[in-house]
Structures are given as structure tokens and as C-alpha cells.
mmCIF file with all atom_site columns, C-alpha atoms in Angstrom:
data_model
loop_
_atom_site.group_PDB
_atom_site.id
_atom_site.type_symbol
_atom_site.label_atom_id
_atom_site.label_alt_id
_atom_site.label_comp_id
_atom_site.label_asym_id
_atom_site.label_entity_id
_atom_site.label_seq_id
_atom_site.pdbx_PDB_ins_code
_atom_site.Cartn_x
_atom_site.Cartn_y
_atom_site.Cartn_z
_atom_site.occupancy
_atom_site.B_iso_or_equiv
_atom_site.pdbx_formal_charge
_atom_site.auth_seq_id
_atom_site.auth_comp_id
_atom_site.auth_asym_id
_atom_site.auth_atom_id
_atom_site.pdbx_PDB_model_num
ATOM 1   C CA . ILE A 1 1   ? 126.061 106.887 63.237  1.00 0.00 ? 1   ILE A CA 1
ATOM 2   C CA . ASP A 1 2   ? 126.115 109.770 65.819  1.00 0.00 ? 2   ASP A CA 1
ATOM 3   C CA . TYR A 1 3   ? 126.054 108.813 69.461  1.00 0.00 ? 3   TYR A CA 1
ATOM 4   C CA . GLN A 1 4   ? 125.957 109.557 72.280  1.00 0.00 ? 4   GLN A CA 1
ATOM 5   C CA . ILE A 1 5   ? 126.891 107.139 75.295  1.00 0.00 ? 5   ILE A CA 1
ATOM 6   C CA . ILE A 1 6   ? 125.640 108.128 79.360  1.00 0.00 ? 6   ILE A CA 1
ATOM 7   C CA . ASP A 1 7   ? 126.758 105.457 82.420  1.00 0.00 ? 7   ASP A CA 1
ATOM 8   C CA . ASP A 1 8   ? 128.353 103.291 80.335  1.00 0.00 ? 8   ASP A CA 1
ATOM 9   C CA . VAL A 1 9   ? 125.686 101.695 79.892  1.00 0.00 ? 9   VAL A CA 1
ATOM 10  C CA . ILE A 1 10  ? 122.957 104.375 77.777  1.00 0.00 ? 10  ILE A CA 1
ATOM 11  C CA . LEU A 1 11  ? 123.366 104.626 74.210  1.00 0.00 ? 11  LEU A CA 1
ATOM 12  C CA . ILE A 1 12  ? 120.972 107.549 72.585  1.00 0.00 ? 12  ILE A CA 1
ATOM 13  C CA . THR A 1 13  ? 120.989 107.986 68.570  1.00 0.00 ? 13  THR A CA 1
ATOM 14  C CA . LYS A 1 14  ? 119.894 110.350 66.425  1.00 0.00 ? 14  LYS A CA 1
ATOM 15  C CA . GLU A 1 15  ? 118.471 107.218 64.391  1.00 0.00 ? 15  GLU A CA 1
ATOM 16  C CA . ASN A 1 16  ? 115.631 104.410 65.320  1.00 0.00 ? 16  ASN A CA 1
ATOM 17  C CA . LEU A 1 17  ? 118.158 101.185 65.295  1.00 0.00 ? 17  LEU A CA 1
ATOM 18  C CA . ILE A 1 18  ? 115.076 98.980  65.360  1.00 0.00 ? 18  ILE A CA 1
ATOM 19  C CA . ASN A 1 19  ? 115.974 97.726  62.678  1.00 0.00 ? 19  ASN A CA 1
ATOM 20  C CA . ASP A 1 20  ? 120.103 97.460  62.889  1.00 0.00 ? 20  ASP A CA 1
ATOM 21  C CA . GLU A 1 21  ? 121.598 93.993  62.863  1.00 0.00 ? 21  GLU A CA 1
ATOM 22  C CA . LEU A 1 22  ? 123.001 94.899  66.620  1.00 0.00 ? 22  LEU A CA 1
ATOM 23  C CA . PHE A 1 23  ? 119.635 95.417  67.646  1.00 0.00 ? 23  PHE A CA 1
ATOM 24  C CA . LYS A 1 24  ? 118.463 91.999  65.574  1.00 0.00 ? 24  LYS A CA 1
ATOM 25  C CA . ASN A 1 25  ? 121.696 90.236  67.381  1.00 0.00 ? 25  ASN A CA 1
ATOM 26  C CA . GLY A 1 26  ? 120.727 91.490  70.688  1.00 0.00 ? 26  GLY A CA 1
ATOM 27  C CA . LEU A 1 27  ? 123.698 93.218  71.051  1.00 0.00 ? 27  LEU A CA 1
ATOM 28  C CA . ILE A 1 28  ? 121.408 96.448  72.423  1.00 0.00 ? 28  ILE A CA 1
ATOM 29  C CA . VAL A 1 29  ? 117.981 96.652  73.155  1.00 0.00 ? 29  VAL A CA 1
ATOM 30  C CA . ALA A 1 30  ? 115.839 99.240  73.504  1.00 0.00 ? 30  ALA A CA 1
ATOM 31  C CA . GLN A 1 31  ? 114.764 100.792 76.538  1.00 0.00 ? 31  GLN A CA 1
ATOM 32  C CA . ASP A 1 32  ? 114.566 104.349 78.207  1.00 0.00 ? 32  ASP A CA 1
ATOM 33  C CA . ALA A 1 33  ? 117.118 105.807 79.510  1.00 0.00 ? 33  ALA A CA 1
ATOM 34  C CA . SER A 1 34  ? 115.348 106.126 82.831  1.00 0.00 ? 34  SER A CA 1
ATOM 35  C CA . SER A 1 35  ? 114.448 103.164 83.308  1.00 0.00 ? 35  SER A CA 1
ATOM 36  C CA . ILE A 1 36  ? 117.576 102.105 82.633  1.00 0.00 ? 36  ILE A CA 1
ATOM 37  C CA . LYS A 1 37  ? 118.314 103.626 85.632  1.00 0.00 ? 37  LYS A CA 1
ATOM 38  C CA . VAL A 1 38  ? 116.525 100.636 88.212  1.00 0.00 ? 38  VAL A CA 1
ATOM 39  C CA . GLY A 1 39  ? 119.277 97.696  86.945  1.00 0.00 ? 39  GLY A CA 1
ATOM 40  C CA . LEU A 1 40  ? 122.112 100.523 87.721  1.00 0.00 ? 40  LEU A CA 1
ATOM 41  C CA . VAL A 1 41  ? 120.580 101.832 91.809  1.00 0.00 ? 41  VAL A CA 1
ATOM 42  C CA . LEU A 1 42  ? 119.917 97.684  92.138  1.00 0.00 ? 42  LEU A CA 1
ATOM 43  C CA . ASN A 1 43  ? 123.336 97.304  91.358  1.00 0.00 ? 43  ASN A CA 1
ATOM 44  C CA . PRO A 1 44  ? 123.119 93.699  92.581  1.00 0.00 ? 44  PRO A CA 1
ATOM 45  C CA . ASN A 1 45  ? 125.947 91.532  93.736  1.00 0.00 ? 45  ASN A CA 1
ATOM 46  C CA . ILE A 1 46  ? 127.167 88.758  90.776  1.00 0.00 ? 46  ILE A CA 1
ATOM 47  C CA . ASN A 1 47  ? 125.507 84.939  91.747  1.00 0.00 ? 47  ASN A CA 1
ATOM 48  C CA . THR A 1 48  ? 123.029 86.570  93.973  1.00 0.00 ? 48  THR A CA 1
ATOM 49  C CA . SER A 1 49  ? 118.993 85.260  93.566  1.00 0.00 ? 49  SER A CA 1
ATOM 50  C CA . ILE A 1 50  ? 116.622 88.356  92.437  1.00 0.00 ? 50  ILE A CA 1
ATOM 51  C CA . LEU A 1 51  ? 112.712 88.556  92.232  1.00 0.00 ? 51  LEU A CA 1
ATOM 52  C CA . ASP A 1 52  ? 111.165 90.743  89.744  1.00 0.00 ? 52  ASP A CA 1
ATOM 53  C CA . MET A 1 53  ? 107.915 91.349  90.641  1.00 0.00 ? 53  MET A CA 1
ATOM 54  C CA . CYS A 1 54  ? 106.369 92.985  87.226  1.00 0.00 ? 54  CYS A CA 1
ATOM 55  C CA . SER A 1 55  ? 108.889 91.953  85.431  1.00 0.00 ? 55  SER A CA 1
ATOM 56  C CA . ALA A 1 56  ? 107.686 91.792  81.532  1.00 0.00 ? 56  ALA A CA 1
ATOM 57  C CA . PRO A 1 57  ? 108.496 92.852  78.810  1.00 0.00 ? 57  PRO A CA 1
ATOM 58  C CA . GLY A 1 58  ? 111.698 91.974  80.818  1.00 0.00 ? 58  GLY A CA 1
ATOM 59  C CA . SER A 1 59  ? 114.025 94.736  79.819  1.00 0.00 ? 59  SER A CA 1
ATOM 60  C CA . LYS A 1 60  ? 115.245 94.820  83.453  1.00 0.00 ? 60  LYS A CA 1
ATOM 61  C CA . ALA A 1 61  ? 115.622 91.537  83.768  1.00 0.00 ? 61  ALA A CA 1
ATOM 62  C CA . MET A 1 62  ? 117.773 91.299  81.229  1.00 0.00 ? 62  MET A CA 1
ATOM 63  C CA . HIS A 1 63  ? 119.812 93.899  82.291  1.00 0.00 ? 63  HIS A CA 1
ATOM 64  C CA . LEU A 1 64  ? 120.285 92.839  85.672  1.00 0.00 ? 64  LEU A CA 1
ATOM 65  C CA . ALA A 1 65  ? 121.283 89.993  84.625  1.00 0.00 ? 65  ALA A CA 1
ATOM 66  C CA . ALA A 1 66  ? 124.112 91.646  82.067  1.00 0.00 ? 66  ALA A CA 1
ATOM 67  C CA . ILE A 1 67  ? 125.210 92.900  85.676  1.00 0.00 ? 67  ILE A CA 1
ATOM 68  C CA . LEU A 1 68  ? 124.864 89.397  87.433  1.00 0.00 ? 68  LEU A CA 1
ATOM 69  C CA . ASN A 1 69  ? 126.964 88.122  84.200  1.00 0.00 ? 69  ASN A CA 1
ATOM 70  C CA . ASN A 1 70  ? 124.631 85.485  83.831  1.00 0.00 ? 70  ASN A CA 1
ATOM 71  C CA . THR A 1 71  ? 125.301 84.417  87.600  1.00 0.00 ? 71  THR A CA 1
ATOM 72  C CA . GLY A 1 72  ? 122.684 83.967  90.447  1.00 0.00 ? 72  GLY A CA 1
ATOM 73  C CA . LYS A 1 73  ? 119.154 83.722  89.751  1.00 0.00 ? 73  LYS A CA 1
ATOM 74  C CA . ILE A 1 74  ? 116.262 85.953  88.535  1.00 0.00 ? 74  ILE A CA 1
ATOM 75  C CA . ILE A 1 75  ? 113.060 85.096  88.684  1.00 0.00 ? 75  ILE A CA 1
ATOM 76  C CA . ALA A 1 76  ? 110.866 87.356  86.627  1.00 0.00 ? 76  ALA A CA 1
ATOM 77  C CA . CYS A 1 77  ? 107.106 87.313  86.939  1.00 0.00 ? 77  CYS A CA 1
ATOM 78  C CA . ASP A 1 78  ? 104.075 88.314  85.112  1.00 0.00 ? 78  ASP A CA 1
ATOM 79  C CA . ILE A 1 79  ? 100.371 88.282  85.203  1.00 0.00 ? 79  ILE A CA 1
ATOM 80  C CA . TYR A 1 80  ? 99.938  87.958  81.583  1.00 0.00 ? 80  TYR A CA 1
ATOM 81  C CA . GLU A 1 81  ? 101.250 84.409  79.214  1.00 0.00 ? 81  GLU A CA 1
ATOM 82  C CA . HIS A 1 82  ? 101.400 86.559  76.346  1.00 0.00 ? 82  HIS A CA 1
ATOM 83  C CA . LYS A 1 83  ? 104.099 88.694  77.869  1.00 0.00 ? 83  LYS A CA 1
ATOM 84  C CA . VAL A 1 84  ? 106.111 85.951  79.411  1.00 0.00 ? 84  VAL A CA 1
ATOM 85  C CA . LYS A 1 85  ? 106.659 84.475  76.078  1.00 0.00 ? 85  LYS A CA 1
ATOM 86  C CA . LEU A 1 86  ? 108.179 87.786  75.496  1.00 0.00 ? 86  LEU A CA 1
ATOM 87  C CA . ILE A 1 87  ? 110.411 87.476  78.826  1.00 0.00 ? 87  ILE A CA 1
ATOM 88  C CA . GLU A 1 88  ? 111.860 84.743  77.535  1.00 0.00 ? 88  GLU A CA 1
ATOM 89  C CA . GLU A 1 89  ? 111.725 85.203  73.881  1.00 0.00 ? 89  GLU A CA 1
ATOM 90  C CA . ASN A 1 90  ? 114.270 88.436  74.714  1.00 0.00 ? 90  ASN A CA 1
ATOM 91  C CA . ALA A 1 91  ? 116.319 86.137  77.454  1.00 0.00 ? 91  ALA A CA 1
ATOM 92  C CA . GLN A 1 92  ? 117.020 83.729  74.404  1.00 0.00 ? 92  GLN A CA 1
ATOM 93  C CA . LYS A 1 93  ? 117.476 86.545  71.648  1.00 0.00 ? 93  LYS A CA 1
ATOM 94  C CA . LEU A 1 94  ? 120.193 88.520  74.341  1.00 0.00 ? 94  LEU A CA 1
ATOM 95  C CA . GLY A 1 95  ? 121.868 84.888  75.081  1.00 0.00 ? 95  GLY A CA 1
ATOM 96  C CA . VAL A 1 96  ? 120.955 85.034  78.841  1.00 0.00 ? 96  VAL A CA 1
ATOM 97  C CA . THR A 1 97  ? 120.500 81.655  79.940  1.00 0.00 ? 97  THR A CA 1
ATOM 98  C CA . ASN A 1 98  ? 120.395 83.006  84.481  1.00 0.00 ? 98  ASN A CA 1
ATOM 99  C CA . VAL A 1 99  ? 116.205 84.482  83.707  1.00 0.00 ? 99  VAL A CA 1
ATOM 100 C CA . VAL A 1 100 ? 113.445 82.050  84.845  1.00 0.00 ? 100 VAL A CA 1
ATOM 101 C CA . ALA A 1 101 ? 110.290 83.386  83.333  1.00 0.00 ? 101 ALA A CA 1
ATOM 102 C CA . LYS A 1 102 ? 107.145 82.671  85.533  1.00 0.00 ? 102 LYS A CA 1
ATOM 103 C CA . LEU A 1 103 ? 103.418 82.953  85.030  1.00 0.00 ? 103 LEU A CA 1
ATOM 104 C CA . LEU A 1 104 ? 102.616 84.372  88.616  1.00 0.00 ? 104 LEU A CA 1
ATOM 105 C CA . ASP A 1 105 ? 100.150 87.465  90.474  1.00 0.00 ? 105 ASP A CA 1
ATOM 106 C CA . GLY A 1 106 ? 102.862 89.863  92.626  1.00 0.00 ? 106 GLY A CA 1
ATOM 107 C CA . LYS A 1 107 ? 99.885  90.352  94.936  1.00 0.00 ? 107 LYS A CA 1
ATOM 108 C CA . ASN A 1 108 ? 99.694  87.092  96.321  1.00 0.00 ? 108 ASN A CA 1
ATOM 109 C CA . SER A 1 109 ? 102.477 84.491  94.695  1.00 0.00 ? 109 SER A CA 1
ATOM 110 C CA . SER A 1 110 ? 104.379 82.328  96.260  1.00 0.00 ? 110 SER A CA 1
ATOM 111 C CA . PHE A 1 111 ? 107.805 80.958  96.442  1.00 0.00 ? 111 PHE A CA 1
ATOM 112 C CA . GLU A 1 112 ? 110.023 78.288  97.945  1.00 0.00 ? 112 GLU A CA 1
ATOM 113 C CA . LYS A 1 113 ? 113.012 80.205  99.055  1.00 0.00 ? 113 LYS A CA 1
ATOM 114 C CA . PRO A 1 114 ? 113.774 84.135  100.497 1.00 0.00 ? 114 PRO A CA 1
ATOM 115 C CA . PHE A 1 115 ? 115.308 87.006  97.571  1.00 0.00 ? 115 PHE A CA 1
ATOM 116 C CA . ASP A 1 116 ? 118.749 88.802  97.948  1.00 0.00 ? 116 ASP A CA 1
ATOM 117 C CA . TYR A 1 117 ? 117.395 91.315  96.202  1.00 0.00 ? 117 TYR A CA 1
ATOM 118 C CA . ILE A 1 118 ? 113.098 92.357  95.172  1.00 0.00 ? 118 ILE A CA 1
ATOM 119 C CA . LEU A 1 119 ? 112.217 94.648  92.120  1.00 0.00 ? 119 LEU A CA 1
ATOM 120 C CA . MET A 1 120 ? 108.860 95.980  92.852  1.00 0.00 ? 120 MET A CA 1
ATOM 121 C CA . ASP A 1 121 ? 108.306 97.106  89.260  1.00 0.00 ? 121 ASP A CA 1
ATOM 122 C CA . VAL A 1 122 ? 105.379 97.908  89.818  1.00 0.00 ? 122 VAL A CA 1
ATOM 123 C CA . PRO A 1 123 ? 101.729 99.178  87.658  1.00 0.00 ? 123 PRO A CA 1
ATOM 124 C CA . CYS A 1 124 ? 101.148 102.490 87.960  1.00 0.00 ? 124 CYS A CA 1
ATOM 125 C CA . SER A 1 125 ? 99.271  105.274 86.171  1.00 0.00 ? 125 SER A CA 1
ATOM 126 C CA . GLY A 1 126 ? 102.129 106.212 84.090  1.00 0.00 ? 126 GLY A CA 1
ATOM 127 C CA . LEU A 1 127 ? 101.568 109.761 84.039  1.00 0.00 ? 127 LEU A CA 1
ATOM 128 C CA . GLY A 1 128 ? 105.318 109.911 83.004  1.00 0.00 ? 128 GLY A CA 1
ATOM 129 C CA . VAL A 1 129 ? 105.412 108.420 79.723  1.00 0.00 ? 129 VAL A CA 1
ATOM 130 C CA . LEU A 1 130 ? 102.858 110.428 78.426  1.00 0.00 ? 130 LEU A CA 1
ATOM 131 C CA . ASN A 1 131 ? 105.903 111.902 76.020  1.00 0.00 ? 131 ASN A CA 1
ATOM 132 C CA . HIS A 1 132 ? 105.065 108.374 74.383  1.00 0.00 ? 132 HIS A CA 1
ATOM 133 C CA . LYS A 1 133 ? 101.586 107.177 75.928  1.00 0.00 ? 133 LYS A CA 1
ATOM 134 C CA . PRO A 1 134 ? 99.452  110.208 75.718  1.00 0.00 ? 134 PRO A CA 1
ATOM 135 C CA . ASP A 1 135 ? 95.973  108.525 75.750  1.00 0.00 ? 135 ASP A CA 1
ATOM 136 C CA . ILE A 1 136 ? 96.732  108.387 79.420  1.00 0.00 ? 136 ILE A CA 1
ATOM 137 C CA . LYS A 1 137 ? 95.652  111.442 79.695  1.00 0.00 ? 137 LYS A CA 1
ATOM 138 C CA . TYR A 1 138 ? 91.901  110.483 78.428  1.00 0.00 ? 138 TYR A CA 1
ATOM 139 C CA . GLN A 1 139 ? 91.609  107.863 80.363  1.00 0.00 ? 139 GLN A CA 1
ATOM 140 C CA . MET A 1 140 ? 93.752  107.778 83.813  1.00 0.00 ? 140 MET A CA 1
ATOM 141 C CA . THR A 1 141 ? 90.901  109.020 86.095  1.00 0.00 ? 141 THR A CA 1
ATOM 142 C CA . ILE A 1 142 ? 91.105  109.767 90.291  1.00 0.00 ? 142 ILE A CA 1
ATOM 143 C CA . GLU A 1 143 ? 89.341  106.075 90.518  1.00 0.00 ? 143 GLU A CA 1
ATOM 144 C CA . LYS A 1 144 ? 91.534  104.757 88.641  1.00 0.00 ? 144 LYS A CA 1
ATOM 145 C CA . ILE A 1 145 ? 94.640  105.824 90.630  1.00 0.00 ? 145 ILE A CA 1
ATOM 146 C CA . ASN A 1 146 ? 92.623  104.850 94.109  1.00 0.00 ? 146 ASN A CA 1
ATOM 147 C CA . GLY A 1 147 ? 92.171  101.016 92.064  1.00 0.00 ? 147 GLY A CA 1
ATOM 148 C CA . ILE A 1 148 ? 96.363  101.187 91.252  1.00 0.00 ? 148 ILE A CA 1
ATOM 149 C CA . LYS A 1 149 ? 97.535  102.639 94.602  1.00 0.00 ? 149 LYS A CA 1
ATOM 150 C CA . LYS A 1 150 ? 95.413  98.842  96.528  1.00 0.00 ? 150 LYS A CA 1
ATOM 151 C CA . ASP A 1 151 ? 97.303  96.926  93.716  1.00 0.00 ? 151 ASP A CA 1
ATOM 152 C CA . GLN A 1 152 ? 100.739 98.814  94.416  1.00 0.00 ? 152 GLN A CA 1
ATOM 153 C CA . GLU A 1 153 ? 100.669 98.165  98.033  1.00 0.00 ? 153 GLU A CA 1
ATOM 154 C CA . GLN A 1 154 ? 99.368  93.965  97.882  1.00 0.00 ? 154 GLN A CA 1
ATOM 155 C CA . ILE A 1 155 ? 102.299 93.907  94.963  1.00 0.00 ? 155 ILE A CA 1
ATOM 156 C CA . VAL A 1 156 ? 105.304 95.112  98.036  1.00 0.00 ? 156 VAL A CA 1
ATOM 157 C CA . GLU A 1 157 ? 103.786 93.389  101.013 1.00 0.00 ? 157 GLU A CA 1
ATOM 158 C CA . ASN A 1 158 ? 103.462 89.872  98.758  1.00 0.00 ? 158 ASN A CA 1
ATOM 159 C CA . GLY A 1 159 ? 106.879 90.975  97.998  1.00 0.00 ? 159 GLY A CA 1
ATOM 160 C CA . LEU A 1 160 ? 107.804 91.535  101.189 1.00 0.00 ? 160 LEU A CA 1
ATOM 161 C CA . LYS A 1 161 ? 107.276 88.104  102.352 1.00 0.00 ? 161 LYS A CA 1
ATOM 162 C CA . TYR A 1 162 ? 109.847 86.594  100.443 1.00 0.00 ? 162 TYR A CA 1
ATOM 163 C CA . LEU A 1 163 ? 113.139 88.690  100.946 1.00 0.00 ? 163 LEU A CA 1
ATOM 164 C CA . LYS A 1 164 ? 116.105 87.318  103.286 1.00 0.00 ? 164 LYS A CA 1
ATOM 165 C CA . LYS A 1 165 ? 116.487 88.796  106.110 1.00 0.00 ? 165 LYS A CA 1
ATOM 166 C CA . GLY A 1 166 ? 119.233 91.955  105.287 1.00 0.00 ? 166 GLY A CA 1
ATOM 167 C CA . GLY A 1 167 ? 117.602 91.962  101.604 1.00 0.00 ? 167 GLY A CA 1
ATOM 168 C CA . ILE A 1 168 ? 117.382 95.312  99.277  1.00 0.00 ? 168 ILE A CA 1
ATOM 169 C CA . VAL A 1 169 ? 113.817 96.283  97.903  1.00 0.00 ? 169 VAL A CA 1
ATOM 170 C CA . LEU A 1 170 ? 113.961 98.295  94.726  1.00 0.00 ? 170 LEU A CA 1
ATOM 171 C CA . TYR A 1 171 ? 110.742 99.722  94.209  1.00 0.00 ? 171 TYR A CA 1
ATOM 172 C CA . SER A 1 172 ? 109.743 102.060 90.857  1.00 0.00 ? 172 SER A CA 1
ATOM 173 C CA . THR A 1 173 ? 106.987 103.734 89.008  1.00 0.00 ? 173 THR A CA 1
ATOM 174 C CA . CYS A 1 174 ? 107.066 105.511 85.778  1.00 0.00 ? 174 CYS A CA 1
ATOM 175 C CA . THR A 1 175 ? 104.816 108.013 87.207  1.00 0.00 ? 175 THR A CA 1
ATOM 176 C CA . ILE A 1 176 ? 105.360 111.424 88.576  1.00 0.00 ? 176 ILE A CA 1
ATOM 177 C CA . ASN A 1 177 ? 102.742 111.023 91.329  1.00 0.00 ? 177 ASN A CA 1
ATOM 178 C CA . LYS A 1 178 ? 103.336 111.475 94.814  1.00 0.00 ? 178 LYS A CA 1
ATOM 179 C CA . ASP A 1 179 ? 100.978 109.634 95.979  1.00 0.00 ? 179 ASP A CA 1
ATOM 180 C CA . GLU A 1 180 ? 102.465 106.236 94.141  1.00 0.00 ? 180 GLU A CA 1
ATOM 181 C CA . ASN A 1 181 ? 105.921 107.834 95.301  1.00 0.00 ? 181 ASN A CA 1
ATOM 182 C CA . GLU A 1 182 ? 107.279 109.195 97.593  1.00 0.00 ? 182 GLU A CA 1
ATOM 183 C CA . LEU A 1 183 ? 104.136 109.025 99.825  1.00 0.00 ? 183 LEU A CA 1
ATOM 184 C CA . PHE A 1 184 ? 104.040 105.628 99.176  1.00 0.00 ? 184 PHE A CA 1
ATOM 185 C CA . ILE A 1 185 ? 107.020 104.915 100.456 1.00 0.00 ? 185 ILE A CA 1
ATOM 186 C CA . GLU A 1 186 ? 106.467 107.067 103.508 1.00 0.00 ? 186 GLU A CA 1
ATOM 187 C CA . LYS A 1 187 ? 103.163 105.104 104.702 1.00 0.00 ? 187 LYS A CA 1
ATOM 188 C CA . LEU A 1 188 ? 105.719 102.060 103.655 1.00 0.00 ? 188 LEU A CA 1
ATOM 189 C CA . LEU A 1 189 ? 107.972 102.977 105.934 1.00 0.00 ? 189 LEU A CA 1
ATOM 190 C CA . ARG A 1 190 ? 105.014 103.389 108.860 1.00 0.00 ? 190 ARG A CA 1
ATOM 191 C CA . LYS A 1 191 ? 104.120 100.102 108.717 1.00 0.00 ? 191 LYS A CA 1
ATOM 192 C CA . HIS A 1 192 ? 107.718 98.304  108.106 1.00 0.00 ? 192 HIS A CA 1
ATOM 193 C CA . PRO A 1 193 ? 109.947 100.513 110.839 1.00 0.00 ? 193 PRO A CA 1
ATOM 194 C CA . ASN A 1 194 ? 113.060 98.163  110.110 1.00 0.00 ? 194 ASN A CA 1
ATOM 195 C CA . PHE A 1 195 ? 113.540 99.277  106.811 1.00 0.00 ? 195 PHE A CA 1
ATOM 196 C CA . LYS A 1 196 ? 114.883 102.471 105.710 1.00 0.00 ? 196 LYS A CA 1
ATOM 197 C CA . ILE A 1 197 ? 116.018 104.256 102.069 1.00 0.00 ? 197 ILE A CA 1
ATOM 198 C CA . LEU A 1 198 ? 119.805 103.266 100.660 1.00 0.00 ? 198 LEU A CA 1
ATOM 199 C CA . GLU A 1 199 ? 118.832 105.822 97.111  1.00 0.00 ? 199 GLU A CA 1
ATOM 200 C CA . GLU A 1 200 ? 115.979 107.698 95.656  1.00 0.00 ? 200 GLU A CA 1
ATOM 201 C CA . LEU A 1 201 ? 115.291 109.142 92.927  1.00 0.00 ? 201 LEU A CA 1
ATOM 202 C CA . LYS A 1 202 ? 113.096 111.346 90.766  1.00 0.00 ? 202 LYS A CA 1
ATOM 203 C CA . TYR A 1 203 ? 113.346 112.035 87.228  1.00 0.00 ? 203 TYR A CA 1
ATOM 204 C CA . LEU A 1 204 ? 110.903 114.272 85.703  1.00 0.00 ? 204 LEU A CA 1
ATOM 205 C CA . PRO A 1 205 ? 109.897 113.874 81.511  1.00 0.00 ? 205 PRO A CA 1
ATOM 206 C CA . THR A 1 206 ? 112.093 115.419 79.163  1.00 0.00 ? 206 THR A CA 1
ATOM 207 C CA . SER A 1 207 ? 112.736 114.965 75.496  1.00 0.00 ? 207 SER A CA 1
ATOM 208 C CA . THR A 1 208 ? 115.662 112.152 76.310  1.00 0.00 ? 208 THR A CA 1
ATOM 209 C CA . ASN A 1 209 ? 114.032 110.608 78.819  1.00 0.00 ? 209 ASN A CA 1
ATOM 210 C CA . ASP A 1 210 ? 110.388 109.413 80.507  1.00 0.00 ? 210 ASP A CA 1
ATOM 211 C CA . GLY A 1 211 ? 109.094 110.301 84.234  1.00 0.00 ? 211 GLY A CA 1
ATOM 212 C CA . PHE A 1 212 ? 110.255 107.782 86.723  1.00 0.00 ? 212 PHE A CA 1
ATOM 213 C CA . TYR A 1 213 ? 110.815 107.279 90.610  1.00 0.00 ? 213 TYR A CA 1
ATOM 214 C CA . ILE A 1 214 ? 113.006 104.623 92.016  1.00 0.00 ? 214 ILE A CA 1
ATOM 215 C CA . CYS A 1 215 ? 113.253 104.164 95.810  1.00 0.00 ? 215 CYS A CA 1
ATOM 216 C CA . LYS A 1 216 ? 116.446 101.351 96.792  1.00 0.00 ? 216 LYS A CA 1
ATOM 217 C CA . LEU A 1 217 ? 115.236 100.068 100.470 1.00 0.00 ? 217 LEU A CA 1
ATOM 218 C CA . LYS A 1 218 ? 117.461 97.709  102.865 1.00 0.00 ? 218 LYS A CA 1
ATOM 219 C CA . GLU A 1 219 ? 115.915 95.499  106.074 1.00 0.00 ? 219 GLU A CA 1
ATOM 220 C CA . THR A 1 220 ? 118.348 96.424  108.582 1.00 0.00 ? 220 THR A CA 1
ATOM 221 C CA . THR A 1 221 ? 119.126 94.272  111.178 1.00 0.00 ? 221 THR A CA 1
ATOM 222 C CA . ASN A 1 222 ? 118.998 94.765  115.314 1.00 0.00 ? 222 ASN A CA 1
ATOM 223 C CA . GLU A 1 223 ? 123.055 95.841  114.665 1.00 0.00 ? 223 GLU A CA 1
ATOM 224 C CA . GLU A 1 224 ? 122.774 97.647  112.031 1.00 0.00 ? 224 GLU A CA 1
ATOM 225 C CA . TRP A 1 225 ? 120.551 99.442  114.342 1.00 0.00 ? 225 TRP A CA 1
ATOM 226 C CA . TYR A 1 226 ? 122.732 99.893  116.829 1.00 0.00 ? 226 TYR A CA 1
ATOM 227 C CA . LEU A 1 227 ? 125.897 101.353 114.166 1.00 0.00 ? 227 LEU A CA 1
#
């Protein structure tokens, strides 16, 4: 099989591997090249805690589990029971033991302890994935996007309550709409000036990857601002 490897983790082939033993045995996972960047940018330290607020089907959570080398703990949430089962099935298939799937709504869920990292891969208009979901352009409207933006804000505001002091947040979408991306983050920083951007990536859709937005933020302490 002809293949190409990017960033030591992204495997690109011209042949479909869904029926290959590599996929069946959980040695590789189907995931878009832009989506894989989420785990690479978050890059959590070993033995840390992560909250994945909108996880299903769990590809990003599984990648983070690999980066953590199955240490620490990842709470992977979704609002639909059948999608939570997908996360559990993926974890079992891949031999992941540090992911706990929970049936929770990111807009109002609560947690007993704060997390070192929070991944907010929020619901979005999906305008970056039209290559393989062309029906979106016939269904998406300004009214729907406005409703989605409200959901995004609720999820982010709720998630920030459970971030450890000095913790890291990664906000991501599979859209190229600035209202859900750059402008959303600008508004967030005006409301929460104690956060700063560590890394911001934007991908336009191509023949090999989806359109995607990734923004890594850190809560700064008074000492860090002083320095």
C-alpha cells in the first residue's frame, strides 16, 4: 500500500483501509488530517486530567489518550446515549483505559474537580466539511448559525468554570465561519481578559483535509502577567 506519514501520526493512503486488519484491530483510526491537529496542538502532559466536552465519536479523546500513554484521566462527554456508546466502543477497540465516557450536556454539566486541560470541540455550522457533507449547504441558514453560536457560548462559559488555575483550553470547530472562530475568540477574550492565545491555526478545506479552526488558550496568573 502506498502511504505518506505527516507529523509522525497522520497516515495518508490512496486505498481505503476500513476493511484492513490495521483498522479492525484498532491500530489506526479514521480521522481527518485537520482534526488530528487538535490533539497535537493541545499536547497534554503525562498523568494530567482532560475534559472533552463534546467528544463523540471520540477520535480526539482516543488520540489524547495515546499522547498521555494511557495515564491520567479523560472525561469524554456527549448528549446522546448512542454516541456515548460509540466512545466506549472505540476505547475498548483501541485498548484505551484512561477515557471515561459520560452522558452529559456541555452547556450545563457540572464536575466535582477542575481539569488541567479542557477540549471544547464545539458544535458548529460545519462549513469546513462540505467536501464530504455537501448537504450542509442546503440546510444551513443564518438563523441556525445564530442558534449554534449561542450553544457554543454556553458550552465555553460552562467549561471555564471547571478549569484549574493556570490551565489550558483548546477551542475548535470544523467551520471556516469567522463568527464562530476568530470573532468568537475575540469576544471571549474581552469577557475573560485573564486568558491569552498560545496558538491559533486556520485550515481551509482542500482535497486532503477539512476546513478547521483551532485556538489554544491559557489562563494566566498575576505573576505571569507581571513577567
